[in-house]
PDB file of C-alpha atoms and ligand atoms in Angstrom:
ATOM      1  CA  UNK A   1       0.000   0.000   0.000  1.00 49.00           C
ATOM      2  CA  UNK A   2       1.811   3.314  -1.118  1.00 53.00           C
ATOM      3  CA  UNK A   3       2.220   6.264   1.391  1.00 53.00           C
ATOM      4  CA  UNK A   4      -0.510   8.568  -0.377  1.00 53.00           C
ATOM      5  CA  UNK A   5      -3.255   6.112   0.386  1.00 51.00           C
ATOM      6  CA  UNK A   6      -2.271   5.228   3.655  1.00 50.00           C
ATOM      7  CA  UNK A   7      -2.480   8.811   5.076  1.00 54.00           C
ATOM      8  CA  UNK A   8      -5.852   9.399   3.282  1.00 53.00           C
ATOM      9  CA  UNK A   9      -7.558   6.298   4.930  1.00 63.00           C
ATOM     10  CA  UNK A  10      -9.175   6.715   8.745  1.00 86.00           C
ATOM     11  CA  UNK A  11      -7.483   6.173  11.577  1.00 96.00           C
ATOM     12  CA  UNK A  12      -8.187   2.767  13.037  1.00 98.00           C
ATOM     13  CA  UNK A  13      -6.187   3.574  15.840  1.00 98.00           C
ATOM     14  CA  UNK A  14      -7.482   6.877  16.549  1.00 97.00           C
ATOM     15  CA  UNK A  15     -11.093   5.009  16.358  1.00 97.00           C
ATOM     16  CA  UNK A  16      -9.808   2.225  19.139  1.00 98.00           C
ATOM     17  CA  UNK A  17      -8.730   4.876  21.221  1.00 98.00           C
ATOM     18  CA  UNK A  18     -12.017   6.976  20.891  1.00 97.00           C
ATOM     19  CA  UNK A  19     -13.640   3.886  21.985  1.00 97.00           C
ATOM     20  CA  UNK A  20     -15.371   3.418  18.281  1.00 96.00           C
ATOM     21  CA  UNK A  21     -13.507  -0.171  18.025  1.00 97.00           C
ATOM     22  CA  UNK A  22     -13.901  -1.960  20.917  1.00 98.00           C
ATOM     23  CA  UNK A  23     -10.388  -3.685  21.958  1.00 98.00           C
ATOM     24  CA  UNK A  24      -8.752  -5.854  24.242  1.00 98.00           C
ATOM     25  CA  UNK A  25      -7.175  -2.924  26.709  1.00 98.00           C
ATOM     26  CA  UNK A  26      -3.983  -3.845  28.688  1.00 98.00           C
ATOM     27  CA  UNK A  27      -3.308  -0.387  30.242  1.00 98.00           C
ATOM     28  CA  UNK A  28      -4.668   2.879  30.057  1.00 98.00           C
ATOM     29  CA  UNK A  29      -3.937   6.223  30.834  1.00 98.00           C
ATOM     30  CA  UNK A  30      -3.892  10.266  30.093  1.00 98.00           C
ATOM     31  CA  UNK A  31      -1.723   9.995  27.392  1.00 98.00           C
ATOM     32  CA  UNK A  32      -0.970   6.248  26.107  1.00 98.00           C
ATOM     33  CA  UNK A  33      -3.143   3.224  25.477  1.00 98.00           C
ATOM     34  CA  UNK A  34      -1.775  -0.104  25.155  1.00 98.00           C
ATOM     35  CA  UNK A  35      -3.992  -2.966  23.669  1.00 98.00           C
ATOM     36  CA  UNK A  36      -3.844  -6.696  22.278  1.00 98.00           C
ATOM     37  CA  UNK A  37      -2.783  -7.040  18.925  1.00 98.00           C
ATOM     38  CA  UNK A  38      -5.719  -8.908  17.126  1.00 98.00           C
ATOM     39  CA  UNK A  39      -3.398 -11.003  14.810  1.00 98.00           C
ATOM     40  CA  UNK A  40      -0.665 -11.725  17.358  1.00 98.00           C
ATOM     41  CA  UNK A  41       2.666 -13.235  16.955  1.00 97.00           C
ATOM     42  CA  UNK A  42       2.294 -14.857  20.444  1.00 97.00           C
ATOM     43  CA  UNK A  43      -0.871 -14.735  22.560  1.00 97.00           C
ATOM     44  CA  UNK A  44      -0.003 -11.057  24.465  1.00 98.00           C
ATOM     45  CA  UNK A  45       1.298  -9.451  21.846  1.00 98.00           C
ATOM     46  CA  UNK A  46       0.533  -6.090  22.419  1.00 98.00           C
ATOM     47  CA  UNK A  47       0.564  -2.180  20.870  1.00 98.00           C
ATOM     48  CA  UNK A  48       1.443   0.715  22.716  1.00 98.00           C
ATOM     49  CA  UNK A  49       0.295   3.525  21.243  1.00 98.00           C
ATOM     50  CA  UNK A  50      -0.022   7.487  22.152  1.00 98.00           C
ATOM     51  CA  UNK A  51      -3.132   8.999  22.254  1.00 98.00           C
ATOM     52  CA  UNK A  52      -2.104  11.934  20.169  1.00 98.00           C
ATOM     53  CA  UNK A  53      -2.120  10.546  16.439  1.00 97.00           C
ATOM     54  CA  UNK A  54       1.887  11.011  15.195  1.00 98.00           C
ATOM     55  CA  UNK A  55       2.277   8.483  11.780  1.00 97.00           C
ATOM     56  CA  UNK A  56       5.975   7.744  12.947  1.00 98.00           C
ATOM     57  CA  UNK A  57       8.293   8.530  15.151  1.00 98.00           C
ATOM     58  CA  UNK A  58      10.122  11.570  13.688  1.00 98.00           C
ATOM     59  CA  UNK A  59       6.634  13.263  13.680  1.00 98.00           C
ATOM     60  CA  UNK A  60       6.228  12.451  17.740  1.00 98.00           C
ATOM     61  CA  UNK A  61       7.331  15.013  20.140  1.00 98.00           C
ATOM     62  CA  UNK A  62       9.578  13.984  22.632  1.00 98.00           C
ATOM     63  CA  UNK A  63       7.637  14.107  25.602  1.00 98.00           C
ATOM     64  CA  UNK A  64       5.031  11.672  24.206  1.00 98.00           C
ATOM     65  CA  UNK A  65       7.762   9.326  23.342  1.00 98.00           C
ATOM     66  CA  UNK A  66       8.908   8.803  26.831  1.00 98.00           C
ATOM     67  CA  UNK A  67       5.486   8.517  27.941  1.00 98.00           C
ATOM     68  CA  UNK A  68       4.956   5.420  25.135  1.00 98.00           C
ATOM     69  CA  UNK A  69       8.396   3.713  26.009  1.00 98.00           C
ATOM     70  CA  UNK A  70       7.623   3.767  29.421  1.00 98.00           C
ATOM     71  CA  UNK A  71       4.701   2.295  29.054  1.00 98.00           C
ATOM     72  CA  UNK A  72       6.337  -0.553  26.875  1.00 98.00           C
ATOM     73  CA  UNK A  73       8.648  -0.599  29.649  1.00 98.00           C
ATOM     74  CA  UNK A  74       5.338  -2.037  32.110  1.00 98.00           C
ATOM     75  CA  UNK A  75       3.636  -4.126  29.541  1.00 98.00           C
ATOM     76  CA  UNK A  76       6.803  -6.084  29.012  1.00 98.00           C
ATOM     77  CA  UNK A  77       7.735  -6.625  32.607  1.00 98.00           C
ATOM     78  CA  UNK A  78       3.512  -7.577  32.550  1.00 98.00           C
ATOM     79  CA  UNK A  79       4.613 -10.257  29.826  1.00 97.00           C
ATOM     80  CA  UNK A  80       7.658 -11.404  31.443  1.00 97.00           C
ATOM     81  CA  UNK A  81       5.862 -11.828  34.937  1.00 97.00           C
ATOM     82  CA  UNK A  82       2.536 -13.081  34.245  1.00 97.00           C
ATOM     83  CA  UNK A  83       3.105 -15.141  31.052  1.00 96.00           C
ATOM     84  CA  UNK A  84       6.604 -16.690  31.980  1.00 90.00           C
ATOM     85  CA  UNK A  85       7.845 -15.168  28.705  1.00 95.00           C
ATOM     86  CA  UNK A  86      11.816 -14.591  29.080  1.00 96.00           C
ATOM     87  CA  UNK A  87      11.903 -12.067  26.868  1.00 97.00           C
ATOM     88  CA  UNK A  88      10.101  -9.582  24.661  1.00 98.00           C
ATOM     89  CA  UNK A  89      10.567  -7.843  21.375  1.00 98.00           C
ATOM     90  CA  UNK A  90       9.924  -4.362  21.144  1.00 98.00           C
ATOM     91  CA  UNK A  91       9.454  -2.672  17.591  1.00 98.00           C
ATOM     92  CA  UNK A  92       8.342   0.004  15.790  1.00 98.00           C
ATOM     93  CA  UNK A  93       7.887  -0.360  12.115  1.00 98.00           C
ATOM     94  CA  UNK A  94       8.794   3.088  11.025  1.00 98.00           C
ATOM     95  CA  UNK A  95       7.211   4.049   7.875  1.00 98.00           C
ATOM     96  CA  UNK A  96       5.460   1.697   5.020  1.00 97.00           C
ATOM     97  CA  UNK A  97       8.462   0.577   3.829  1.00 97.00           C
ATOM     98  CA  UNK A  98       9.566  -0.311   7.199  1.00 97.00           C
ATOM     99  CA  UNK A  99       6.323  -2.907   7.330  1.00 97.00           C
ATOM    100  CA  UNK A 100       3.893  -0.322   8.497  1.00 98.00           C
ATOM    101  CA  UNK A 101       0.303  -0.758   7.767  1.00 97.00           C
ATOM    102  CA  UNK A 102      -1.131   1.168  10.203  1.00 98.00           C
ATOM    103  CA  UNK A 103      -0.333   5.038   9.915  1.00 97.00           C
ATOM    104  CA  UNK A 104      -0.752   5.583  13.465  1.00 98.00           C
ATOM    105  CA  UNK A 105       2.991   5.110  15.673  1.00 98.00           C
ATOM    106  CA  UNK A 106       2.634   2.306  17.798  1.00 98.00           C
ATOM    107  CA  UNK A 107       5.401  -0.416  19.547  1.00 98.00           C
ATOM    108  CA  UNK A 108       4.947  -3.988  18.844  1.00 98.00           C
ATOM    109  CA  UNK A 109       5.446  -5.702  22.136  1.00 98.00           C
ATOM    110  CA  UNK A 110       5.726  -9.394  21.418  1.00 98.00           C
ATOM    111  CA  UNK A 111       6.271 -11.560  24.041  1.00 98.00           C
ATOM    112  CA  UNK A 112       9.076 -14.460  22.969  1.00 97.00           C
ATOM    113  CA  UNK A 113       9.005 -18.222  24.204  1.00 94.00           C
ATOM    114  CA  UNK A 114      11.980 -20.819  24.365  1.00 91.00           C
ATOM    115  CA  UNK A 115      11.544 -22.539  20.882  1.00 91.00           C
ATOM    116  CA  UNK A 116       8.866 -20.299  19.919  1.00 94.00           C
ATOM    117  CA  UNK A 117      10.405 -21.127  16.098  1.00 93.00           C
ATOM    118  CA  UNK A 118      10.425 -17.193  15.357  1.00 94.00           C
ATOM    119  CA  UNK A 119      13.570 -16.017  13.882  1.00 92.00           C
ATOM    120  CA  UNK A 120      14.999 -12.407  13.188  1.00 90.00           C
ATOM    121  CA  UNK A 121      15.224 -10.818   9.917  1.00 93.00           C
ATOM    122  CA  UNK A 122      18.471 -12.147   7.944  1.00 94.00           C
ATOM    123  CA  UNK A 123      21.745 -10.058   8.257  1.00 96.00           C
ATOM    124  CA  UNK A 124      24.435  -9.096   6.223  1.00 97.00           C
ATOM    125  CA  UNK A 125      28.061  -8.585   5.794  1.00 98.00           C
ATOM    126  CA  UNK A 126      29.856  -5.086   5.201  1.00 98.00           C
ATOM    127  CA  UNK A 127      31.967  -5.092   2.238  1.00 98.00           C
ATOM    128  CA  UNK A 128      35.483  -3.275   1.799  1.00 97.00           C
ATOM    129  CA  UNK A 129      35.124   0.321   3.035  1.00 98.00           C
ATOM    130  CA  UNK A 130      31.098   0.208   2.857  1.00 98.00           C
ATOM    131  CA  UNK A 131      31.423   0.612   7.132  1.00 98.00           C
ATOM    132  CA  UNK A 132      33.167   3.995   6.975  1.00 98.00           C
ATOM    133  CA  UNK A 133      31.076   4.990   3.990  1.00 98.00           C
ATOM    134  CA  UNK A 134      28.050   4.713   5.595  1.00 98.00           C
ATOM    135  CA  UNK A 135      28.954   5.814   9.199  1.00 98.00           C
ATOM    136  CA  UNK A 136      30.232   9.058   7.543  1.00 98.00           C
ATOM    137  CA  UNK A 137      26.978   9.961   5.604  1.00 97.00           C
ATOM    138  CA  UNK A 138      24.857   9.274   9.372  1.00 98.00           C
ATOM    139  CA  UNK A 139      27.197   9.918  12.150  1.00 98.00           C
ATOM    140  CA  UNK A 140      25.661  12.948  14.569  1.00 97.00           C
ATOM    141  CA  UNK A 141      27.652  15.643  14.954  1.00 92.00           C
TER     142      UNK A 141
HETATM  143  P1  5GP B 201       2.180  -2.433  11.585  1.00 93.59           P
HETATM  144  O1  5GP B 201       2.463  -3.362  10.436  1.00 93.59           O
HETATM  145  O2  5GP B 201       1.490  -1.165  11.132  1.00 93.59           O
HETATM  146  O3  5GP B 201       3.403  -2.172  12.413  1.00 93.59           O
HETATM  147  O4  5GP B 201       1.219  -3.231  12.534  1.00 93.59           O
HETATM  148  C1  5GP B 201      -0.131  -2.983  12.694  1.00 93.59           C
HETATM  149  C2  5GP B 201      -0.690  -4.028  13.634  1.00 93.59           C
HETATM  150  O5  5GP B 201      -2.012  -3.637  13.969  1.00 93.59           O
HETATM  151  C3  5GP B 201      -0.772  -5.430  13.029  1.00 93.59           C
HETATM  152  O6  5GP B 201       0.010  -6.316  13.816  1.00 93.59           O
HETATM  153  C4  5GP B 201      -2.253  -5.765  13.079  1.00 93.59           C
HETATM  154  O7  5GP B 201      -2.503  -7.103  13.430  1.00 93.59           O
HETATM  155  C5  5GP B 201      -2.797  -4.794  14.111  1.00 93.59           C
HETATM  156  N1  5GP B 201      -4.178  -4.376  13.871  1.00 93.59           N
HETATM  157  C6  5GP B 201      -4.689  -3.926  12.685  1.00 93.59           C
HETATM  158  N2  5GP B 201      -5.983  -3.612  12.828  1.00 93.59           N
HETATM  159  C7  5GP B 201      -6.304  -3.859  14.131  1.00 93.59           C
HETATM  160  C8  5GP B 201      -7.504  -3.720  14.889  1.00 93.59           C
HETATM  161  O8  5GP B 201      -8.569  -3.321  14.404  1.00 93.59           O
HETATM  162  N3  5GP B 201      -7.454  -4.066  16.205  1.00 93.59           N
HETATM  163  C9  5GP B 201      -6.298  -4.515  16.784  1.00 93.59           C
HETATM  164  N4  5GP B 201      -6.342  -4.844  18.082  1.00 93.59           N
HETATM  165  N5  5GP B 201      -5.143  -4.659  16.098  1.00 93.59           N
HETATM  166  C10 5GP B 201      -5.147  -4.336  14.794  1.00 93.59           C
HETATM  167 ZN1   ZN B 202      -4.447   7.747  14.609  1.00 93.59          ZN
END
């Protein structure tokens, strides 16, 4: 789905949070709501999402995102603690190209289980000088 017709569609986020999609809520507060992914990779897979619509993160003000990674901060320990998980991923798919469908920023919180059979995305090698090149054209000065 390209970018244009993405931003043109409604909100389905903005309608969970108004409360015109009902959904499964995990925690809720002021500023962030954090709810059950209805196609999850594990059972408690969840999305933490501000309340404010932002489409990614470079549009989000600061402020809101330390409220949201706090909040991914709780659910996790909530995943770890109550559904023996040992770990959690926590990821933001940053723009349509990045995997995101929904134009409303949110953190995947995806609870991971020994021999759950999920593997990571597949990783390269850097070739001669490729390192340096890139590091110079992103490094923050
Ligand atoms: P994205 O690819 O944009 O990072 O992920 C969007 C996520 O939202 C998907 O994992 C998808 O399953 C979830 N999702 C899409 N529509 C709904 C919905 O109506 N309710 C809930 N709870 N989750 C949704
Ligand atoms: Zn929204």
């Amino acid at each position: 789905m390209n970018d244009k017709l993405i931003n043109f569609m409604p909100c389905i986020f903005c309608k969970i949070i108004n409360g015109e999609i009902p959904s499964y809520k995990v925690y809720e507060d002021e500023n962030t709501l954090a709810f059950l992914d209805i196609n999850p990779v594990n059972p408690g897979h969840t999305l933490v999402v501000p309340k404010k619509h932002f489409s990614n993160i470079e549009e989000a003000d600061e402020q809101t995102l330390c409220q949201v990674i706090k909040i991914v901060k709780k659910v996790g320990a909530g995943l770890k603690n109550n559904l023996a998980a040992p770990g959690y991923n926590a990821q933001v798919n940053n723009d349509p190209s990045a995997g995101q469908i929904v134009p409303h920023l949110h953190f995947h919180v995806i609870p991971r289980l020994e021999n759950d059979c999920l593997s990571l995305w597949p990783q390269k090698k850097y070739k001669k000088n490729q390192a340096e090149e890139v590091l110079n054209k992103i490094k923050i000065k």
